[in-house]
């Protein structure tokens, strides 16, 4: 589905980049911040869950959670290069029939998608300008849990992202990286009926797990 976000994202995430990430995943397994999401979701001890992975990239989260936690997954991604490799890996693992792949900006197709048990966004909110729209739509699709990673609000991340965006503007590339305010993202999710149940930090990334208040998990 053509959309402004998809065009921008397709330029930002090339086939070479997606390929390199898939090679890395096959060799070393999930990246460190992805491992935090996987551990957090597994700590909820869910079985036969339905998963929605927004901006799932090469699909590491569903490749892993389909082993033990999830029975089915939907992967919505604005990048066609990432989706291609995620599909290839799903086929290699023999679980293509359990994953629904959608090429779109999630905020544009959210109203057509059903609610699921778990929603994940690994390094996605930082690629999207309007975190209110993206996180609200994500939260509205979760019956039980939402886990996501985002850049830490530190002076060095602020500096790094400012430098990255400066070079993007010199290249006349419209893709930008965003350091969204953590307190505002937390307030939004609380208003949507979630509470934060765990928070872990790496040098660059922070991972927060939210559970739906009064949910079944
Ligand atoms: C930095 S990559 C992260 C990929 C993967 N989650 C990972 O951690 O390796 C950001 C991903 O989010 C996707 N993305 C960003 N905004 C999106 C949106 N609104 N809807 C769907 N996908 C989105 C991009 O296409 C890209 O695949």
Short mmCIF file of C-alpha atoms and ligand atoms in Angstrom, two decimals:
data_model
loop_
_atom_site.label_atom_id
_atom_site.label_comp_id
_atom_site.label_asym_id
_atom_site.label_seq_id
_atom_site.Cartn_x
_atom_site.Cartn_y
_atom_site.Cartn_z
CA UNK A 1 0.00 0.00 0.00
CA UNK A 2 1.69 3.23 -1.08
CA UNK A 3 1.97 5.84 1.67
CA UNK A 4 4.32 8.68 2.50
CA UNK A 5 5.77 6.76 5.47
CA UNK A 6 6.43 3.68 3.26
CA UNK A 7 8.25 5.74 0.64
CA UNK A 8 10.41 7.45 3.26
CA UNK A 9 11.05 4.16 5.05
CA UNK A 10 11.85 2.27 1.85
CA UNK A 11 14.57 4.81 1.15
CA UNK A 12 15.87 4.68 4.72
CA UNK A 13 16.06 0.86 5.00
CA UNK A 14 17.73 -0.58 1.93
CA UNK A 15 17.77 -4.19 0.76
CA UNK A 16 21.48 -4.37 1.67
CA UNK A 17 20.76 -3.23 5.22
CA UNK A 18 17.93 -5.71 5.63
CA UNK A 19 20.12 -8.49 4.21
CA UNK A 20 22.95 -7.65 6.60
CA UNK A 21 20.56 -7.70 9.55
CA UNK A 22 19.15 -11.07 8.51
CA UNK A 23 22.68 -12.52 8.19
CA UNK A 24 23.48 -11.17 11.64
CA UNK A 25 20.32 -12.65 13.13
CA UNK A 26 21.03 -16.07 11.60
CA UNK A 27 24.56 -15.99 12.99
CA UNK A 28 24.08 -14.42 16.41
CA UNK A 29 20.34 -14.51 17.18
CA UNK A 30 18.25 -11.49 18.23
CA UNK A 31 19.89 -8.13 18.99
CA UNK A 32 20.30 -7.17 22.64
CA UNK A 33 17.33 -4.78 22.81
CA UNK A 34 15.16 -7.37 21.03
CA UNK A 35 16.19 -9.93 23.66
CA UNK A 36 14.82 -7.58 26.33
CA UNK A 37 11.41 -7.58 24.60
CA UNK A 38 11.48 -11.37 24.24
CA UNK A 39 12.39 -11.91 27.91
CA UNK A 40 9.71 -9.44 29.03
CA UNK A 41 6.99 -11.12 26.94
CA UNK A 42 8.08 -14.60 28.06
CA UNK A 43 7.91 -13.47 31.70
CA UNK A 44 4.12 -13.16 31.25
CA UNK A 45 3.91 -16.92 30.60
CA UNK A 46 1.35 -16.60 27.82
CA UNK A 47 0.55 -19.53 25.55
CA UNK A 48 -1.14 -19.65 22.13
CA UNK A 49 -1.10 -15.85 22.01
CA UNK A 50 -1.79 -13.68 18.99
CA UNK A 51 1.01 -11.23 18.30
CA UNK A 52 1.10 -7.97 16.37
CA UNK A 53 4.64 -6.83 15.59
CA UNK A 54 4.65 -3.28 14.23
CA UNK A 55 7.76 -2.36 12.23
CA UNK A 56 9.13 -5.83 12.86
CA UNK A 57 12.05 -5.49 10.42
CA UNK A 58 13.43 -8.93 9.53
CA UNK A 59 10.85 -10.42 11.91
CA UNK A 60 13.08 -11.54 14.79
CA UNK A 61 10.30 -11.12 17.37
CA UNK A 62 7.79 -13.35 15.63
CA UNK A 63 10.44 -15.85 14.50
CA UNK A 64 11.28 -16.29 18.20
CA UNK A 65 7.85 -16.03 19.86
CA UNK A 66 6.21 -18.45 17.43
CA UNK A 67 8.40 -21.13 19.05
CA UNK A 68 6.71 -21.01 22.43
CA UNK A 69 4.42 -18.04 23.14
CA UNK A 70 2.49 -17.16 19.99
CA UNK A 71 0.28 -19.26 17.78
CA UNK A 72 -0.09 -16.56 15.09
CA UNK A 73 1.48 -13.23 14.23
CA UNK A 74 0.81 -10.18 12.13
CA UNK A 75 3.81 -8.19 10.93
CA UNK A 76 2.99 -4.70 9.65
CA UNK A 77 5.95 -2.87 8.16
CA UNK A 78 6.48 0.23 6.07
CA UNK A 79 9.68 -1.22 4.59
CA UNK A 80 9.38 -3.61 1.64
CA UNK A 81 13.04 -4.66 1.95
CA UNK A 82 12.58 -5.77 5.56
CA UNK A 83 9.31 -7.53 4.78
CA UNK A 84 10.92 -9.50 1.96
CA UNK A 85 13.60 -10.86 4.28
CA UNK A 86 11.15 -11.48 7.12
CA UNK A 87 9.03 -13.58 4.73
CA UNK A 88 12.08 -15.51 3.53
CA UNK A 89 13.10 -16.31 7.10
CA UNK A 90 9.55 -17.31 8.04
CA UNK A 91 9.53 -19.74 5.09
CA UNK A 92 12.94 -21.14 6.09
CA UNK A 93 11.59 -21.77 9.60
CA UNK A 94 8.42 -23.37 8.23
CA UNK A 95 5.98 -20.94 9.81
CA UNK A 96 4.90 -18.78 6.85
CA UNK A 97 1.31 -19.91 7.28
CA UNK A 98 1.26 -18.48 10.83
CA UNK A 99 2.35 -14.95 9.89
CA UNK A 100 0.26 -12.33 8.13
CA UNK A 101 2.60 -9.84 6.43
CA UNK A 102 1.26 -6.36 5.65
CA UNK A 103 3.20 -3.65 3.83
CA UNK A 104 1.80 -0.40 5.24
CA UNK A 105 2.09 2.44 7.68
CA UNK A 106 0.40 0.83 10.68
CA UNK A 107 -1.52 4.00 11.56
CA UNK A 108 -3.19 3.86 8.14
CA UNK A 109 -4.37 0.25 8.35
CA UNK A 110 -4.93 -0.06 12.10
CA UNK A 111 -8.71 0.30 11.84
CA UNK A 112 -8.85 -2.80 9.58
CA UNK A 113 -6.87 -5.02 11.97
CA UNK A 114 -8.27 -7.00 14.91
CA UNK A 115 -7.10 -6.81 18.54
CA UNK A 116 -4.44 -9.28 19.63
CA UNK A 117 -2.88 -10.38 22.94
CA UNK A 118 0.58 -8.88 22.50
CA UNK A 119 1.77 -5.82 20.57
CA UNK A 120 5.49 -5.13 20.06
CA UNK A 121 7.40 -2.21 18.57
CA UNK A 122 11.15 -2.72 18.60
CA UNK A 123 13.02 0.51 17.66
CA UNK A 124 9.98 1.81 15.78
CA UNK A 125 8.60 4.87 17.62
CA UNK A 126 11.92 6.63 17.00
CA UNK A 127 11.34 6.34 13.22
CA UNK A 128 7.89 7.90 13.36
CA UNK A 129 7.22 11.62 13.94
CA UNK A 130 3.81 11.33 15.61
CA UNK A 131 4.29 9.00 18.57
CA UNK A 132 0.80 9.84 19.92
CA UNK A 133 -0.86 8.46 16.80
CA UNK A 134 1.37 5.38 16.55
CA UNK A 135 1.35 4.37 20.23
CA UNK A 136 -2.38 5.05 20.70
CA UNK A 137 -3.23 2.86 17.69
CA UNK A 138 -0.82 0.18 18.97
CA UNK A 139 -2.33 0.26 22.48
CA UNK A 140 -5.87 0.03 21.10
CA UNK A 141 -4.87 -3.25 19.44
CA UNK A 142 -3.57 -4.97 22.56
CA UNK A 143 -5.76 -7.02 24.89
CA UNK A 144 -2.95 -7.88 27.30
CA UNK A 145 0.56 -6.56 26.78
CA UNK A 146 2.59 -4.03 24.85
CA UNK A 147 6.39 -4.02 24.80
CA UNK A 148 8.52 -1.50 23.01
CA UNK A 149 12.04 -0.14 22.76
CA UNK A 150 13.06 3.47 22.15
CA UNK A 151 16.24 5.54 22.44
CA UNK A 152 17.10 6.60 25.98
CA UNK A 153 16.50 10.22 26.88
CA UNK A 154 20.12 11.04 27.67
CA UNK A 155 22.41 13.87 26.62
CA UNK A 156 24.51 11.59 24.43
CA UNK A 157 21.47 10.18 22.58
CA UNK A 158 20.13 13.70 22.06
CA UNK A 159 23.49 14.69 20.59
CA UNK A 160 23.79 11.54 18.44
CA UNK A 161 20.30 11.94 16.98
CA UNK A 162 20.85 15.66 16.31
CA UNK A 163 24.02 14.82 14.38
CA UNK A 164 22.29 12.00 12.46
CA UNK A 165 19.40 14.27 11.49
CA UNK A 166 21.79 17.02 10.47
CA UNK A 167 23.49 14.66 7.99
CA UNK A 168 20.08 13.46 6.78
CA UNK A 169 19.11 17.05 6.00
CA UNK A 170 22.43 17.65 4.17
CA UNK A 171 21.65 14.60 2.02
CA UNK A 172 18.12 16.00 1.47
CA UNK A 173 16.76 12.72 2.81
CA UNK A 174 13.41 13.28 4.60
CA UNK A 175 13.91 10.36 7.02
CA UNK A 176 14.49 11.56 10.62
CA UNK A 177 15.10 9.84 13.94
CA UNK A 178 13.11 11.03 16.97
CA UNK A 179 13.83 11.11 20.67
CA UNK A 180 10.26 11.13 21.96
CA UNK A 181 9.63 12.14 25.59
CA UNK A 182 9.42 8.97 27.68
CA UNK A 183 7.15 10.53 30.32
CA UNK A 184 4.61 11.49 27.63
CA UNK A 185 4.67 8.03 26.06
CA UNK A 186 4.15 6.56 29.53
CA UNK A 187 1.20 8.91 30.24
CA UNK A 188 -0.40 8.04 26.91
CA UNK A 189 -0.21 4.31 27.61
CA UNK A 190 -1.60 4.82 31.13
CA UNK A 191 -4.55 6.74 29.67
CA UNK A 192 -5.10 3.78 27.31
CA UNK A 193 -5.50 1.50 30.34
CA UNK A 194 -1.98 0.06 30.64
CA UNK A 195 0.51 0.00 33.50
CA UNK A 196 4.25 -0.30 33.16
CA UNK A 197 5.42 -3.58 34.71
CA UNK A 198 9.07 -3.56 33.73
CA UNK A 199 11.74 -1.24 32.42
CA UNK A 200 15.28 -2.18 31.32
CA UNK A 201 18.08 -0.04 29.98
CA UNK A 202 21.00 -0.65 27.67
CA UNK A 203 23.43 2.12 26.70
CA UNK A 204 21.34 3.27 23.71
CA UNK A 205 17.94 1.61 24.13
CA UNK A 206 15.31 1.38 26.83
CA UNK A 207 12.65 -1.36 26.88
CA UNK A 208 9.31 -0.96 28.63
CA UNK A 209 6.70 -3.68 29.13
CA UNK A 210 3.09 -2.62 29.75
CA UNK A 211 0.19 -4.78 30.82
CA UNK A 212 -3.46 -3.98 30.35
CA UNK A 213 -5.09 -3.16 33.69
CA UNK A 214 -7.63 -5.86 34.49
CA UNK A 215 -6.38 -7.85 31.44
CA UNK A 216 -6.13 -11.62 31.46
CA UNK A 217 -2.31 -11.80 31.49
C1 LIG B 1 14.89 0.74 12.95
S1 LIG B 1 13.82 -0.36 12.11
C2 LIG B 1 13.58 -1.60 13.35
C3 LIG B 1 13.26 -2.94 12.77
C4 LIG B 1 13.13 -4.06 13.81
N1 LIG B 1 12.01 -3.85 14.67
C5 LIG B 1 14.40 -4.15 14.59
O1 LIG B 1 14.44 -3.73 15.76
O2 LIG B 1 15.38 -4.65 14.03
C6 LIG B 1 12.26 0.49 12.14
C7 LIG B 1 11.17 -0.29 11.43
O3 LIG B 1 9.92 0.33 11.72
C8 LIG B 1 9.17 0.39 10.53
N2 LIG B 1 8.18 1.46 10.71
C9 LIG B 1 8.39 2.74 11.14
N3 LIG B 1 7.22 3.40 11.25
C10 LIG B 1 6.26 2.52 10.88
C11 LIG B 1 4.84 2.60 10.79
N4 LIG B 1 4.19 3.71 11.07
N5 LIG B 1 4.15 1.50 10.36
C12 LIG B 1 4.82 0.36 10.05
N6 LIG B 1 6.15 0.22 10.14
C13 LIG B 1 6.86 1.28 10.55
C14 LIG B 1 10.20 0.61 9.44
O4 LIG B 1 9.71 0.22 8.19
C15 LIG B 1 11.31 -0.33 9.92
O5 LIG B 1 11.10 -1.64 9.50
#
